[in-house]
Structures are given as C-alpha cells and as structure tokens.
C-alpha cells in the first residue's frame, strides 16, 4: 500500500493533510522563514538554507527573497538559475528547471491541482510535474500551470498564463499563453 507521499509523487489522488506531508511542509516553512526573514539577502547562511531546503538543485542557484515553496526537495534546478523576488513554487511534484534560466519577479509555478468534481475536491489533491528547459526567461508575474513543459531557449512574456506545452525556441505570451514567434537559436 502506498503512502500519501508516494501517491503525491506518482501523480495519483492523495490526501494533502496526511501527517507526513504536513510535517514536511512545516519543515519547509521554517527554512523559508529563515531565508525570507532572518537572512533576506543571498549570503553564506542563505546558501546553506537553500541547500537544505532544495537539495536537488545546483549550488549555483540564486533566489531573491521572499520566496515560497511547499516542500523544496521537489525543485530540481540546473546551474545558474535565478529567481527574482516574490516567486512561488508549489512543488507537490517535480519541478525541473534547466541551466541558465531567469525567472522574473512574482512568477508562480504550480504542480498542485484539484479534481473537477466538488465532492472529490473536498478531500483529494492531484499533482503534475512541470519542466522548464535550458536558457529560458520567464517574465514577471507569469504563471506556469501543472503538467506544462517549456522547451529550451524559450521566452514567456510577463503576465502570461502557460496552460500548454511550449516548444523549443519559442516566445509565448498571453492568457492563455500562445506562441507568437520562433526565436533565432543563434541569439540564445
């Protein structure tokens, strides 16, 4: 029999108020409090906190506080990833971010979603992974929805809501985000 955490990570319906999951979110909140309040600047102490909070991310990760996430360990960042202020990552499932990615202020990345049936929604949650390729720029206040894959070399316009996959070397804008042009790979 699977634990609720195992169900969450497998993309199956799970109980978010499971004791283990509640404890893990509380652990993350305590680390985020230290990052967002006690340190508030990226220094050696903040880097140590990030290493504990996000052990699956490259050491060359830079986050401008405040930053919010649910678990931290489900965020896998490559080398040279930058999060600007006020970013939120609901990481119930894997969020994979490639190398050399710029994430603008106020960007929200969601893996958590809910059943459409109201009765089911009272008890269960679902999660779907998110993937952002190498050399991407996610504009300020963009929202990346559960299950979305953004290819390499993409630009997501400020304020866009990405509900579907975006192919490599594309510029996508709007709500919902639509590809408006292909980007020249030589300029990436």
mmCIF file of N, CA and C in Angstrom, residues 86-152:
data_model
loop_
_atom_site.group_PDB
_atom_site.id
_atom_site.type_symbol
_atom_site.label_atom_id
_atom_site.label_comp_id
_atom_site.label_asym_id
_atom_site.label_seq_id
_atom_site.Cartn_x
_atom_site.Cartn_y
_atom_site.Cartn_z
ATOM 1 N N UNK A 86 9.535 37.472 -4.827
ATOM 2 C CA UNK A 86 8.117 37.095 -4.742
ATOM 3 C C UNK A 86 7.713 35.917 -5.620
ATOM 4 N N UNK A 87 8.606 34.980 -5.827
ATOM 5 C CA UNK A 87 8.256 33.794 -6.611
ATOM 6 C C UNK A 87 7.641 32.728 -5.707
ATOM 7 N N UNK A 88 6.720 31.952 -6.297
ATOM 8 C CA UNK A 88 6.033 30.879 -5.592
ATOM 9 C C UNK A 88 6.162 29.611 -6.426
ATOM 10 N N UNK A 89 6.598 28.521 -5.801
ATOM 11 C CA UNK A 89 6.677 27.226 -6.465
ATOM 12 C C UNK A 89 5.935 26.218 -5.600
ATOM 13 N N UNK A 90 4.767 25.779 -6.078
ATOM 14 C CA UNK A 90 4.019 24.735 -5.380
ATOM 15 C C UNK A 90 4.513 23.403 -5.921
ATOM 16 N N UNK A 91 5.454 22.821 -5.198
ATOM 17 C CA UNK A 91 6.218 21.670 -5.688
ATOM 18 C C UNK A 91 5.741 20.354 -5.082
ATOM 19 N N UNK A 92 4.473 20.042 -5.280
ATOM 20 C CA UNK A 92 3.974 18.744 -4.838
ATOM 21 C C UNK A 92 4.576 17.628 -5.682
ATOM 22 N N UNK A 93 4.966 17.950 -6.889
ATOM 23 C CA UNK A 93 5.643 17.009 -7.769
ATOM 24 C C UNK A 93 6.901 17.697 -8.298
ATOM 25 N N UNK A 94 7.682 16.988 -9.047
ATOM 26 C CA UNK A 94 8.953 17.502 -9.556
ATOM 27 C C UNK A 94 8.753 18.755 -10.409
ATOM 28 N N UNK A 95 9.545 19.777 -10.090
ATOM 29 C CA UNK A 95 9.679 20.964 -10.932
ATOM 30 C C UNK A 95 11.120 20.935 -11.404
ATOM 31 N N UNK A 96 11.304 20.678 -12.701
ATOM 32 C CA UNK A 96 12.655 20.582 -13.254
ATOM 33 C C UNK A 96 12.941 21.847 -14.048
ATOM 34 N N UNK A 97 13.989 22.554 -13.640
ATOM 35 C CA UNK A 97 14.394 23.801 -14.285
ATOM 36 C C UNK A 97 15.822 23.599 -14.784
ATOM 37 N N UNK A 98 16.036 23.866 -16.061
ATOM 38 C CA UNK A 98 17.337 23.644 -16.679
ATOM 39 C C UNK A 98 18.384 24.662 -16.264
ATOM 40 N N UNK A 99 19.464 24.709 -17.027
ATOM 41 C CA UNK A 99 20.573 25.624 -16.782
ATOM 42 C C UNK A 99 20.274 26.996 -17.384
ATOM 43 N N UNK A 100 20.856 28.017 -16.774
ATOM 44 C CA UNK A 100 20.803 29.389 -17.303
ATOM 45 C C UNK A 100 19.369 29.880 -17.504
ATOM 46 N N UNK A 101 18.582 29.776 -16.454
ATOM 47 C CA UNK A 101 17.175 30.175 -16.510
ATOM 48 C C UNK A 101 16.968 31.394 -15.624
ATOM 49 N N UNK A 102 16.304 32.400 -16.190
ATOM 50 C CA UNK A 102 15.950 33.616 -15.462
ATOM 51 C C UNK A 102 14.456 33.592 -15.181
ATOM 52 N N UNK A 103 14.093 33.721 -13.914
ATOM 53 C CA UNK A 103 12.687 33.696 -13.519
ATOM 54 C C UNK A 103 12.372 35.049 -12.900
ATOM 55 N N UNK A 104 11.483 35.790 -13.557
ATOM 56 C CA UNK A 104 11.167 37.159 -13.169
ATOM 57 C C UNK A 104 10.410 37.250 -11.862
ATOM 58 N N UNK A 105 10.225 38.479 -11.380
ATOM 59 C CA UNK A 105 9.532 38.688 -10.108
ATOM 60 C C UNK A 105 8.079 38.244 -10.188
ATOM 61 N N UNK A 106 7.616 37.648 -9.093
ATOM 62 C CA UNK A 106 6.211 37.275 -8.976
ATOM 63 C C UNK A 106 5.788 36.093 -9.815
ATOM 64 N N UNK A 107 6.734 35.325 -10.346
ATOM 65 C CA UNK A 107 6.377 34.143 -11.134
ATOM 66 C C UNK A 107 5.841 33.064 -10.200
ATOM 67 N N UNK A 108 4.779 32.403 -10.641
ATOM 68 C CA UNK A 108 4.199 31.285 -9.899
ATOM 69 C C UNK A 108 4.287 30.033 -10.759
ATOM 70 N N UNK A 109 4.786 28.963 -10.157
ATOM 71 C CA UNK A 109 4.886 27.661 -10.820
ATOM 72 C C UNK A 109 4.099 26.671 -9.965
ATOM 73 N N UNK A 110 3.081 26.059 -10.577
ATOM 74 C CA UNK A 110 2.188 25.167 -9.840
ATOM 75 C C UNK A 110 2.279 23.739 -10.349
ATOM 76 N N UNK A 111 2.465 22.783 -9.442
ATOM 77 C CA UNK A 111 2.270 21.376 -9.783
ATOM 78 C C UNK A 111 0.984 20.861 -9.163
ATOM 79 N N UNK A 112 0.490 21.544 -8.147
ATOM 80 C CA UNK A 112 -0.731 21.118 -7.448
ATOM 81 C C UNK A 112 -1.960 21.498 -8.257
ATOM 82 N N UNK A 113 -2.890 20.559 -8.307
ATOM 83 C CA UNK A 113 -4.180 20.817 -8.941
ATOM 84 C C UNK A 113 -5.237 20.035 -8.164
ATOM 85 N N UNK A 114 -6.467 20.162 -8.572
ATOM 86 C CA UNK A 114 -7.567 19.558 -7.818
ATOM 87 C C UNK A 114 -8.553 18.889 -8.763
ATOM 88 N N UNK A 115 -9.262 17.873 -8.282
ATOM 89 C CA UNK A 115 -10.298 17.245 -9.104
ATOM 90 C C UNK A 115 -11.382 18.264 -9.470
ATOM 91 N N UNK A 116 -11.987 18.080 -10.622
ATOM 92 C CA UNK A 116 -13.067 18.969 -11.033
ATOM 93 C C UNK A 116 -14.352 18.671 -10.273
ATOM 94 N N UNK A 117 -14.524 17.425 -9.822
ATOM 95 C CA UNK A 117 -15.698 17.047 -9.048
ATOM 96 C C UNK A 117 -15.611 17.655 -7.647
ATOM 97 N N UNK A 118 -16.632 18.418 -7.266
ATOM 98 C CA UNK A 118 -16.607 19.153 -5.991
ATOM 99 C C UNK A 118 -16.459 18.234 -4.784
ATOM 100 N N UNK A 119 -17.131 17.101 -4.771
ATOM 101 C CA UNK A 119 -17.044 16.185 -3.626
ATOM 102 C C UNK A 119 -15.642 15.613 -3.485
ATOM 103 N N UNK A 120 -15.036 15.235 -4.614
ATOM 104 C CA UNK A 120 -13.666 14.721 -4.574
ATOM 105 C C UNK A 120 -12.686 15.796 -4.136
ATOM 106 N N UNK A 121 -12.940 17.017 -4.582
ATOM 107 C CA UNK A 121 -12.045 18.147 -4.293
ATOM 108 C C UNK A 121 -11.972 18.451 -2.799
ATOM 109 N N UNK A 122 -13.011 18.104 -2.059
ATOM 110 C CA UNK A 122 -13.003 18.344 -0.601
ATOM 111 C C UNK A 122 -11.933 17.546 0.105
ATOM 112 N N UNK A 123 -11.542 16.409 -0.468
ATOM 113 C CA UNK A 123 -10.623 15.503 0.212
ATOM 114 C C UNK A 123 -9.283 15.309 -0.477
ATOM 115 N N UNK A 124 -9.265 15.339 -1.780
ATOM 116 C CA UNK A 124 -8.079 14.908 -2.519
ATOM 117 C C UNK A 124 -7.446 16.035 -3.310
ATOM 118 N N UNK A 125 -6.161 15.862 -3.564
ATOM 119 C CA UNK A 125 -5.403 16.720 -4.470
ATOM 120 C C UNK A 125 -4.728 15.816 -5.495
ATOM 121 N N UNK A 126 -4.249 16.445 -6.553
ATOM 122 C CA UNK A 126 -3.502 15.749 -7.590
ATOM 123 C C UNK A 126 -2.291 16.634 -7.901
ATOM 124 N N UNK A 127 -1.229 16.049 -8.410
ATOM 125 C CA UNK A 127 -0.081 16.855 -8.829
ATOM 126 C C UNK A 127 0.422 16.378 -10.184
ATOM 127 N N UNK A 128 0.954 17.336 -10.946
ATOM 128 C CA UNK A 128 1.515 17.051 -12.263
ATOM 129 C C UNK A 128 2.843 17.791 -12.371
ATOM 130 N N UNK A 129 3.876 17.151 -12.930
ATOM 131 C CA UNK A 129 5.200 17.778 -12.989
ATOM 132 C C UNK A 129 5.241 18.979 -13.936
ATOM 133 N N UNK A 130 6.216 19.848 -13.699
ATOM 134 C CA UNK A 130 6.482 20.992 -14.571
ATOM 135 C C UNK A 130 7.949 20.922 -14.974
ATOM 136 N N UNK A 131 8.214 21.259 -16.231
ATOM 137 C CA UNK A 131 9.584 21.245 -16.735
ATOM 138 C C UNK A 131 9.850 22.528 -17.518
ATOM 139 N N UNK A 132 10.962 23.172 -17.210
ATOM 140 C CA UNK A 132 11.409 24.368 -17.919
ATOM 141 C C UNK A 132 12.816 24.057 -18.426
ATOM 142 N N UNK A 133 13.023 24.197 -19.734
ATOM 143 C CA UNK A 133 14.291 23.829 -20.346
ATOM 144 C C UNK A 133 15.426 24.790 -20.042
ATOM 145 N N UNK A 134 16.542 24.560 -20.684
ATOM 146 C CA UNK A 134 17.729 25.411 -20.550
ATOM 147 C C UNK A 134 17.513 26.751 -21.252
ATOM 148 N N UNK A 135 18.209 27.765 -20.764
ATOM 149 C CA UNK A 135 18.284 29.075 -21.423
ATOM 150 C C UNK A 135 16.922 29.734 -21.631
ATOM 151 N N UNK A 136 16.073 29.630 -20.636
ATOM 152 C CA UNK A 136 14.738 30.243 -20.712
ATOM 153 C C UNK A 136 14.684 31.518 -19.878
ATOM 154 N N UNK A 137 13.753 32.365 -20.238
ATOM 155 C CA UNK A 137 13.462 33.583 -19.485
ATOM 156 C C UNK A 137 11.952 33.600 -19.265
ATOM 157 N N UNK A 138 11.563 33.545 -17.999
ATOM 158 C CA UNK A 138 10.148 33.569 -17.631
ATOM 159 C C UNK A 138 9.872 34.972 -17.104
ATOM 160 N N UNK A 139 9.044 35.744 -17.828
ATOM 161 C CA UNK A 139 8.775 37.129 -17.475
ATOM 162 C C UNK A 139 7.984 37.266 -16.185
ATOM 163 N N UNK A 140 8.096 38.431 -15.574
ATOM 164 C CA UNK A 140 7.445 38.725 -14.300
ATOM 165 C C UNK A 140 5.955 38.431 -14.297
ATOM 166 N N UNK A 141 5.507 37.899 -13.172
ATOM 167 C CA UNK A 141 4.092 37.585 -12.920
ATOM 168 C C UNK A 141 3.510 36.553 -13.871
ATOM 169 N N UNK A 142 4.359 35.793 -14.546
ATOM 170 C CA UNK A 142 3.854 34.676 -15.356
ATOM 171 C C UNK A 142 3.429 33.551 -14.416
ATOM 172 N N UNK A 143 2.479 32.755 -14.875
ATOM 173 C CA UNK A 143 2.009 31.584 -14.140
ATOM 174 C C UNK A 143 2.213 30.357 -15.019
ATOM 175 N N UNK A 144 2.887 29.345 -14.469
ATOM 176 C CA UNK A 144 3.122 28.088 -15.164
ATOM 177 C C UNK A 144 2.222 27.052 -14.489
ATOM 178 N N UNK A 145 1.272 26.504 -15.236
ATOM 179 C CA UNK A 145 0.272 25.587 -14.681
ATOM 180 C C UNK A 145 0.778 24.153 -14.600
ATOM 181 N N UNK A 146 0.100 23.305 -13.809
ATOM 182 C CA UNK A 146 0.514 21.913 -13.638
ATOM 183 C C UNK A 146 0.600 21.159 -14.957
ATOM 184 N N UNK A 147 1.648 20.340 -15.084
ATOM 185 C CA UNK A 147 1.815 19.468 -16.229
ATOM 186 C C UNK A 147 2.456 20.103 -17.443
ATOM 187 N N UNK A 148 2.861 21.366 -17.361
ATOM 188 C CA UNK A 148 3.396 22.088 -18.513
ATOM 189 C C UNK A 148 4.887 21.792 -18.700
ATOM 190 N N UNK A 149 5.277 21.676 -19.970
ATOM 191 C CA UNK A 149 6.691 21.544 -20.346
ATOM 192 C C UNK A 149 7.036 22.732 -21.234
ATOM 193 N N UNK A 150 8.042 23.484 -20.818
ATOM 194 C CA UNK A 150 8.543 24.605 -21.602
ATOM 195 C C UNK A 150 9.899 24.185 -22.151
ATOM 196 N N UNK A 151 10.055 24.265 -23.463
ATOM 197 C CA UNK A 151 11.275 23.794 -24.115
ATOM 198 C C UNK A 151 12.474 24.686 -23.867
ATOM 199 N N UNK A 152 13.600 24.309 -24.437
ATOM 200 C CA UNK A 152 14.842 25.069 -24.325
ATOM 201 C C UNK A 152 14.735 26.384 -25.089
#
